[in-house]
């Protein structure tokens, strides 16, 4: 499979714990995006990278969230001190030069 | 500012009958518009996109959508529903000229149910 892959697919964590998700984009894609989707809603933009540079962050991305793309390839999204409101599907997408976005299957986070 | 409203949270049709999923948008500028489909346990997939070329856009799996500026609508249609069409559908607007994923605003989704 040469699409966007995300790991893990599911994560259950206790409130207050830190979690980290990984996204591997399509190999020739230079842009990588993170979205969050809560139950019954459409995805909402969080942040995006062009190569290793983080170019934009949504106001939804609180100080407890941090994203990196250290070598311009895979990306990680870390949530510190998780809260129940962080429970959602976290989606990653990639594009080449801002054209059609290809989405991964997502990581479903449940905070208990 | 831009926004998109999907007028129905659920639509149920019988297999073989037409599908209509309604979407209205709001945008200060000429938008790019998209429809995405999300099947359970699968990633979002682009069905079709409008980027200021022909107003009637054909997509994959027999779907098409018509951009109507006067009505600010971008409804999704299919002449004959198939069981495999059952999924969540999202109408999406972007101000980026080529629809870059940094500028996507999603609707809340329409759950399409296909009755046998």
Coordinates of C-alpha atoms in Angstrom, one line a residue:
Chain A
X1 CA 0.0 0.0 0.0
X2 CA 1.6 3.3 -1.1
X3 CA -1.0 5.6 0.5
X4 CA -0.8 7.7 3.7
X5 CA -0.4 5.5 6.7
X6 CA -1.0 6.4 10.3
X7 CA 0.0 4.6 13.5
X8 CA -1.5 3.6 15.8
X9 CA -5.1 3.1 14.4
X10 CA -6.6 3.2 17.9
X11 CA -5.3 4.6 21.2
X12 CA -6.9 4.5 24.6
X13 CA -5.2 6.6 27.2
X14 CA -5.9 7.8 30.7
X15 CA -6.6 11.5 31.3
X16 CA -3.4 13.3 32.0
X17 CA -1.1 11.0 30.0
X18 CA 0.9 12.0 26.9
X19 CA 0.2 10.4 23.5
X20 CA 2.1 10.5 20.2
X21 CA 0.8 9.6 16.8
X22 CA 2.8 9.1 13.6
X23 CA 1.9 9.8 10.0
X24 CA 3.8 8.6 7.0
X25 CA 2.8 10.5 3.9
X26 CA 3.0 9.4 0.2
X27 CA 6.7 9.5 -0.5
X28 CA 6.9 12.2 -3.1
X29 CA 4.5 14.5 -1.3
X30 CA 6.0 17.7 0.1
X31 CA 3.0 18.9 2.1
X32 CA 1.6 17.1 5.2
X33 CA -1.6 18.1 7.1
X34 CA -3.2 17.2 10.4
X35 CA -6.9 17.3 10.9
X36 CA -9.2 16.4 13.8
X37 CA -12.6 14.9 13.5
X38 CA -15.0 14.6 16.4
X39 CA -18.1 12.5 16.4
X40 CA -20.8 13.8 14.1
X41 CA -18.6 16.5 12.7
X42 CA -16.5 17.0 9.6
X43 CA -12.7 17.2 9.9
X44 CA -11.2 20.4 11.2
X45 CA -7.7 21.7 10.1
X46 CA -5.0 21.7 12.8
X47 CA -1.7 22.4 11.1
X48 CA 0.4 21.7 8.0
X49 CA 4.0 21.4 6.9
X50 CA 5.8 22.1 3.7
X51 CA 8.8 19.8 3.8
X52 CA 10.1 20.2 7.4
X53 CA 8.7 23.7 8.0
X54 CA 5.4 24.1 9.9
X55 CA 3.7 26.9 8.0
X56 CA 0.3 27.3 9.7
X57 CA -1.3 26.3 12.9
X58 CA -5.0 26.5 13.7
X59 CA -6.2 28.1 16.9
X60 CA -7.6 24.7 17.7
X61 CA -4.0 23.6 18.3
X62 CA -3.6 24.4 22.0
X63 CA -0.3 24.6 23.8
X64 CA -0.6 21.0 24.8
X65 CA -0.4 19.9 21.1
X66 CA 2.9 19.8 19.2
X67 CA 3.6 18.6 15.7
X68 CA 6.9 17.9 14.0
X69 CA 8.2 16.8 10.7
X70 CA 11.9 16.6 11.4
X71 CA 13.3 15.4 8.0
X72 CA 10.4 16.4 5.8
X73 CA 9.2 12.9 5.6
X74 CA 7.1 11.4 8.4
X75 CA 5.3 13.6 11.0
X76 CA 4.4 13.1 14.7
X77 CA 1.6 14.8 16.6
X78 CA 2.0 14.8 20.4
X79 CA -0.7 15.7 22.9
X80 CA 0.5 16.3 26.4
X81 CA -1.7 16.0 29.5
X82 CA -4.6 14.6 27.6
X83 CA -8.2 15.7 28.4
X84 CA -11.5 13.9 27.6
X85 CA -12.2 16.6 25.1
X86 CA -9.2 15.4 23.1
X87 CA -11.1 12.2 22.2
X88 CA -11.4 12.3 18.4
X89 CA -10.1 10.8 15.1
X90 CA -6.8 12.5 14.1
X91 CA -6.4 12.5 10.4
X92 CA -3.3 13.0 8.3
X93 CA -3.2 14.0 4.7
X94 CA -0.5 14.7 2.2
X95 CA -0.3 16.5 -1.2
X96 CA 2.3 17.3 -3.8
X97 CA 2.4 21.1 -4.2
X98 CA -1.0 21.8 -2.7
X99 CA -3.1 19.7 -5.1
X100 CA -5.4 16.9 -4.3
X101 CA -5.2 15.8 -0.7
X102 CA -4.8 12.0 0.1
X103 CA -6.0 11.1 3.6
X104 CA -4.9 8.3 5.9
X105 CA -7.3 6.1 7.8
X106 CA -6.8 8.1 11.0
X107 CA -5.9 7.4 14.6
X108 CA -8.9 7.2 16.9
X109 CA -8.0 8.5 20.4
X110 CA -10.1 7.7 23.4
X111 CA -9.3 9.5 26.7
X112 CA -10.8 7.8 29.7
Chain B
X1 CA -14.7 33.7 5.7
X2 CA -16.0 30.5 4.2
X3 CA -18.5 27.9 5.4
X4 CA -20.4 25.0 4.0
X5 CA -23.8 23.6 5.1
X6 CA -25.0 20.1 4.3
X7 CA -28.7 20.3 4.5
X8 CA -29.3 16.6 5.5
X9 CA -27.5 14.7 8.2
X10 CA -29.0 11.4 6.9
X11 CA -30.3 10.4 3.5
X12 CA -31.9 7.0 2.8
X13 CA -32.6 5.7 -0.7
X14 CA -33.4 2.3 -2.2
X15 CA -30.8 0.5 -4.3
X16 CA -31.2 1.5 -8.0
X17 CA -32.9 4.9 -7.3
X18 CA -31.3 8.4 -7.6
X19 CA -29.2 9.9 -4.9
X20 CA -29.2 13.6 -4.1
X21 CA -27.0 15.0 -1.3
X22 CA -27.4 18.8 -0.8
X23 CA -24.7 21.3 0.0
X24 CA -24.8 25.1 0.2
X25 CA -21.7 27.2 0.6
X26 CA -20.7 30.7 1.7
X27 CA -17.6 32.3 0.5
X28 CA -16.3 35.9 0.0
X29 CA -14.4 34.9 -3.1
X30 CA -14.7 32.3 -5.9
X31 CA -14.3 29.0 -4.1
X32 CA -13.0 25.6 -5.0
X33 CA -15.6 23.0 -4.0
X34 CA -15.2 19.3 -3.3
X35 CA -17.0 16.2 -2.3
X36 CA -15.2 13.6 -0.2
X37 CA -16.5 10.1 0.8
X38 CA -15.6 8.3 4.0
X39 CA -16.3 4.6 4.3
X40 CA -16.0 2.9 7.7
X41 CA -12.4 2.1 8.5
X42 CA -11.1 3.8 5.4
X43 CA -9.5 7.2 4.7
X44 CA -11.4 10.1 3.1
X45 CA -11.5 9.8 -0.6
X46 CA -11.9 12.6 -3.1
X47 CA -15.1 12.0 -5.3
X48 CA -14.9 15.2 -7.4
X49 CA -13.8 18.8 -7.4
X50 CA -14.9 22.1 -8.9
X51 CA -12.2 24.7 -9.5
X52 CA -13.8 27.3 -11.8
X53 CA -13.9 25.3 -15.0
X54 CA -17.0 23.5 -16.1
X55 CA -20.0 23.9 -13.7
X56 CA -21.1 20.3 -14.1
X57 CA -18.4 18.1 -12.6
X58 CA -18.1 14.4 -13.1
X59 CA -16.4 12.3 -10.4
X60 CA -15.7 8.7 -9.7
X61 CA -18.2 5.9 -9.2
X62 CA -20.9 7.7 -11.3
X63 CA -21.2 10.7 -9.1
X64 CA -21.5 14.2 -10.4
X65 CA -22.2 17.7 -9.0
X66 CA -23.3 21.0 -10.4
X67 CA -21.9 24.3 -9.2
X68 CA -24.7 27.0 -9.2
X69 CA -23.4 30.3 -8.2
X70 CA -26.8 32.0 -8.1
X71 CA -28.0 29.5 -5.5
X72 CA -24.6 29.0 -3.8
X73 CA -25.1 25.3 -4.1
X74 CA -23.0 22.3 -5.0
X75 CA -25.4 19.3 -4.8
X76 CA -24.1 15.8 -5.3
X77 CA -26.1 13.4 -7.5
X78 CA -26.0 9.8 -8.8
X79 CA -28.6 8.3 -11.2
X80 CA -28.7 4.9 -9.6
X81 CA -27.6 4.0 -6.0
X82 CA -25.5 0.9 -5.3
X83 CA -25.1 -0.8 -2.0
X84 CA -21.4 0.1 -2.0
X85 CA -22.3 3.8 -2.0
X86 CA -23.4 3.6 1.7
X87 CA -20.9 5.9 3.5
X88 CA -20.5 9.4 5.0
X89 CA -20.2 12.2 2.4
X90 CA -18.6 15.6 3.1
X91 CA -19.0 18.8 1.1
X92 CA -15.8 20.9 1.3
X93 CA -14.9 24.4 0.4
X94 CA -11.5 26.0 -0.2
X95 CA -10.3 29.4 -1.0
X96 CA -7.0 28.1 -2.3
X97 CA -7.1 28.1 -6.1
X98 CA -6.1 24.5 -6.5
X99 CA -7.8 23.3 -3.4
X100 CA -4.7 22.9 -1.2
X101 CA -5.6 20.9 1.9
X102 CA -4.5 23.7 4.2
X103 CA -7.6 25.7 3.3
X104 CA -10.3 23.0 3.4
X105 CA -13.5 23.7 5.4
X106 CA -15.6 20.6 5.8
X107 CA -19.4 20.3 6.2
X108 CA -20.7 18.2 9.0
X109 CA -21.4 15.3 6.7
X110 CA -24.4 13.4 5.3
X111 CA -24.8 9.7 6.1
X112 CA -26.1 7.9 3.0
X113 CA -28.0 4.7 3.7
X114 CA -28.9 2.4 0.8
X115 CA -31.9 0.1 1.4
X116 CA -31.9 -3.2 -0.5

